[in-house]
Amino acid sequence: TTINRVIAAVQRFRDESKEPGIAIRLAAGNAGVLAAINDEVERSELPMMLYVYAAIALLVFAVYRDLRAVLACCLPLTVGTFIGYWFMKELHIGLTVATLPVMVLAVGIGVDYAFYIYNRLQGHLAAGQPIVKALEHSILEVGTATIFTALTLAIGVATWSFSELKFQADMGKLLAFMFMVNMVMAMTALPAFAVWLERLFPRKAPVRAPGLAH
């Protein structure tokens, strides 16, 4: 915010103090370089996230051939991402050229939890079970493994929080938080979205059981 305020003041001065034959440009010191990096990160944040989500959505659709699966797996992940941004704001972790890839990494790993549950759900739906029972059985079968995986990842990276390097400590907190949030979203929001989508768009054809469900 300090850099943005300084740059805004310089730009305001440049716009108000135009002289013929004189072009006022920003200096190339540390503040100028950081300002340029901030501008680039701000421009790259949304496209990078959209590319990641588009890749995930395409892969989910290619496997399950069902838009319900795409929405059920990606919507909880989106909620988790916004919660992650709130966490960064509360801990004053800036969105930089280093932290942006970490957020993308958290999205890529976090969607795995949704796959664990949804893959089992497809198997039970293919066996003719109603959506609610199919979800209950899916969570009973893979819920413990999903929670254990999230805890293992979160505890592992949480040890970075004790580092004397601020960046490493911040990333340990952020990744541990994101792994747990994405797990909670997969265990709560995904079943809710799946049931809602099933009732809103009833299936007209039987579900094809995925190979991993057997």
Coordinates of C-alpha atoms in Angstrom, one line a residue:
T1 CA 0.0 0.0 0.0
T2 CA 2.9 2.4 0.7
I3 CA 4.4 1.8 -2.8
N4 CA 1.0 2.2 -4.4
R5 CA 0.4 5.5 -2.6
V6 CA 3.9 6.8 -3.7
I7 CA 3.4 5.7 -7.3
A8 CA -0.1 7.3 -7.4
A9 CA 1.4 10.6 -6.1
V10 CA 4.2 10.5 -8.7
Q11 CA 1.7 9.8 -11.5
R12 CA -0.6 12.6 -10.3
F13 CA 2.4 15.0 -10.3
R14 CA 3.3 13.8 -13.8
D15 CA -0.2 14.4 -15.1
E16 CA -0.5 17.8 -13.5
S17 CA 3.0 19.1 -14.4
K18 CA 3.3 18.5 -18.2
E19 CA 6.0 20.6 -19.8
P20 CA 6.8 20.7 -23.6
G21 CA 9.7 18.4 -24.4
I22 CA 9.9 16.9 -20.9
A23 CA 8.7 13.4 -20.2
I24 CA 8.6 12.5 -16.5
R25 CA 9.2 8.7 -15.9
L26 CA 9.2 6.6 -12.8
A27 CA 12.6 6.0 -11.3
A28 CA 14.2 2.5 -11.5
G29 CA 15.2 2.1 -7.8
N30 CA 13.8 -0.5 -5.4
A31 CA 10.4 1.1 -5.1
G32 CA 10.1 1.5 -8.9
V33 CA 11.0 -2.2 -9.4
L34 CA 8.6 -3.4 -6.7
A35 CA 5.9 -1.2 -8.2
A36 CA 6.4 -2.8 -11.6
I37 CA 6.3 -6.3 -10.1
N38 CA 3.1 -5.4 -8.2
D39 CA 1.5 -4.2 -11.5
E40 CA 2.5 -7.4 -13.3
V41 CA 1.3 -9.6 -10.4
E42 CA -2.1 -7.8 -10.4
R43 CA -2.4 -8.3 -14.2
S44 CA -1.4 -12.0 -14.0
E45 CA -3.4 -13.1 -10.9
L46 CA -6.8 -13.5 -12.6
P47 CA -5.5 -15.1 -15.9
M48 CA -3.3 -17.6 -14.0
M49 CA -6.1 -18.7 -11.7
L50 CA -8.5 -18.9 -14.7
Y51 CA -5.9 -21.1 -16.6
V52 CA -5.6 -23.4 -13.6
Y53 CA -9.4 -23.7 -13.1
A54 CA -9.9 -24.2 -16.8
A55 CA -7.4 -27.0 -16.9
I56 CA -9.0 -28.7 -13.9
A57 CA -12.5 -28.3 -15.3
L58 CA -11.4 -29.8 -18.7
L59 CA -9.7 -32.8 -17.0
V60 CA -12.7 -33.4 -14.7
F61 CA -15.1 -33.2 -17.7
A62 CA -12.9 -35.5 -19.8
V63 CA -12.9 -38.2 -17.0
Y64 CA -16.6 -38.0 -15.9
R65 CA -18.2 -36.5 -19.0
D66 CA -20.6 -34.7 -16.8
L67 CA -21.0 -31.0 -16.1
R68 CA -22.3 -31.8 -12.6
A69 CA -18.9 -33.3 -11.8
V70 CA -17.2 -30.1 -13.0
L71 CA -19.4 -27.9 -10.8
A72 CA -19.3 -30.2 -7.8
C73 CA -15.5 -30.4 -7.8
C74 CA -14.7 -26.8 -8.8
L75 CA -17.2 -24.7 -6.8
P76 CA -16.0 -25.8 -3.4
L77 CA -12.4 -25.2 -4.6
T78 CA -13.4 -21.7 -5.6
V79 CA -14.8 -21.0 -2.1
G80 CA -11.6 -22.3 -0.6
T81 CA -9.5 -20.0 -2.8
F82 CA -11.4 -16.9 -1.6
I83 CA -11.1 -18.0 2.0
G84 CA -7.3 -18.3 1.3
Y85 CA -7.2 -14.7 0.1
W86 CA -9.0 -13.6 3.3
F87 CA -6.3 -15.5 5.3
M88 CA -3.6 -13.7 3.4
K89 CA -5.2 -10.4 4.2
E90 CA -5.5 -11.2 7.9
L91 CA -1.9 -12.3 8.2
H92 CA -0.6 -9.5 6.0
I93 CA 0.8 -11.9 3.4
G94 CA 1.1 -9.9 0.2
L95 CA 0.3 -11.3 -3.2
T96 CA 3.7 -11.2 -4.9
V97 CA 5.5 -13.0 -7.7
A98 CA 6.5 -15.6 -5.1
T99 CA 3.1 -16.1 -3.3
L100 CA 1.0 -16.2 -6.4
P101 CA 2.4 -19.6 -7.6
V102 CA 1.9 -20.9 -4.0
M103 CA -1.9 -20.1 -4.2
V104 CA -2.0 -21.9 -7.6
L105 CA -0.2 -24.9 -6.1
A106 CA -2.7 -25.0 -3.3
V107 CA -5.6 -25.1 -5.8
G108 CA -3.9 -27.9 -7.8
I109 CA -3.4 -30.1 -4.7
G110 CA -6.7 -29.1 -3.0
V111 CA -8.8 -30.5 -5.8
D112 CA -7.5 -34.0 -5.1
Y113 CA -9.8 -34.3 -2.1
A114 CA -12.8 -33.7 -4.3
F115 CA -11.6 -36.5 -6.6
Y116 CA -11.4 -39.0 -3.8
I117 CA -15.0 -38.4 -2.8
Y118 CA -16.6 -37.9 -6.3
N119 CA -14.9 -40.9 -7.8
R120 CA -16.5 -43.2 -5.1
L121 CA -19.8 -41.3 -5.6
Q122 CA -19.8 -42.2 -9.3
G123 CA -19.3 -45.9 -8.4
H124 CA -22.3 -45.9 -6.0
L125 CA -24.5 -44.0 -8.4
A126 CA -23.7 -46.5 -11.1
A127 CA -24.8 -49.3 -8.7
G128 CA -28.2 -47.6 -8.5
Q129 CA -28.0 -45.9 -5.1
P130 CA -29.8 -42.6 -4.6
I131 CA -27.6 -39.5 -4.4
V132 CA -27.8 -39.1 -0.6
K133 CA -27.0 -42.7 0.2
A134 CA -24.3 -42.7 -2.4
L135 CA -22.6 -39.7 -0.7
E136 CA -22.9 -41.3 2.7
H137 CA -21.2 -44.5 1.6
S138 CA -18.6 -42.5 -0.3
I139 CA -17.6 -40.4 2.7
L140 CA -17.6 -43.5 5.0
E141 CA -15.2 -45.2 2.6
V142 CA -12.8 -42.4 1.8
G143 CA -13.5 -39.7 4.4
T144 CA -10.9 -40.9 6.8
A145 CA -8.2 -41.2 4.1
T146 CA -9.1 -37.7 2.8
I147 CA -8.7 -36.2 6.3
F148 CA -5.5 -38.1 6.9
T149 CA -4.0 -36.9 3.6
A150 CA -4.9 -33.3 4.4
L151 CA -3.5 -33.5 7.9
T152 CA -0.3 -35.1 6.7
L153 CA 0.3 -32.4 4.1
A154 CA -0.7 -29.6 6.5
I155 CA 1.4 -30.7 9.4
G156 CA 4.4 -31.2 7.0
V157 CA 4.3 -27.7 5.6
A158 CA 3.3 -26.2 9.0
T159 CA 6.8 -26.9 10.3
W160 CA 8.0 -24.1 7.9
S161 CA 6.2 -21.6 10.2
F162 CA 9.1 -21.9 12.6
S163 CA 11.6 -20.7 10.0
E164 CA 13.5 -17.5 10.6
L165 CA 12.9 -16.6 6.9
K166 CA 9.6 -14.6 6.8
F167 CA 8.7 -15.9 3.3
Q168 CA 9.1 -19.5 4.2
A169 CA 7.2 -19.0 7.5
D170 CA 4.3 -17.3 5.7
M171 CA 4.1 -19.9 3.0
G172 CA 4.1 -22.7 5.7
K173 CA 1.1 -21.0 7.3
L174 CA -0.7 -20.4 4.0
L175 CA -0.2 -23.9 2.6
A176 CA -1.2 -25.6 5.8
F177 CA -4.4 -23.4 6.0
M178 CA -5.2 -24.0 2.3
F179 CA -4.8 -27.8 2.6
M180 CA -7.2 -27.9 5.5
V181 CA -9.7 -25.5 4.0
N182 CA -9.9 -27.4 0.7
M183 CA -10.4 -30.7 2.7
V184 CA -13.2 -29.1 4.7
M185 CA -14.8 -27.8 1.5
A186 CA -14.6 -31.3 -0.2
M187 CA -16.2 -32.9 2.9
T188 CA -19.0 -30.4 3.3
A189 CA -19.6 -28.1 0.3
L190 CA -19.0 -30.8 -2.4
P191 CA -21.8 -33.2 -1.0
A192 CA -24.1 -30.2 -0.7
F193 CA -23.4 -29.1 -4.3
A194 CA -23.7 -32.7 -5.6
V195 CA -27.1 -33.2 -4.0
W196 CA -28.4 -29.8 -5.2
L197 CA -27.2 -30.4 -8.8
E198 CA -28.7 -33.9 -8.8
R199 CA -32.1 -32.5 -7.8
L200 CA -31.9 -29.5 -10.1
F201 CA -30.7 -31.5 -13.1
P202 CA -32.0 -35.1 -12.8
R203 CA -30.0 -37.7 -14.7
K204 CA -31.7 -39.1 -17.8
A205 CA -29.1 -41.9 -18.3
P206 CA -27.5 -44.3 -15.8
V207 CA -24.1 -43.3 -14.4
R208 CA -21.0 -44.8 -16.0
A209 CA -18.9 -46.3 -13.2
P210 CA -15.3 -45.0 -13.3
G211 CA -12.5 -47.5 -13.5
L212 CA -11.0 -46.5 -10.2
A213 CA -14.3 -47.1 -8.4
H214 CA -14.1 -50.9 -8.7

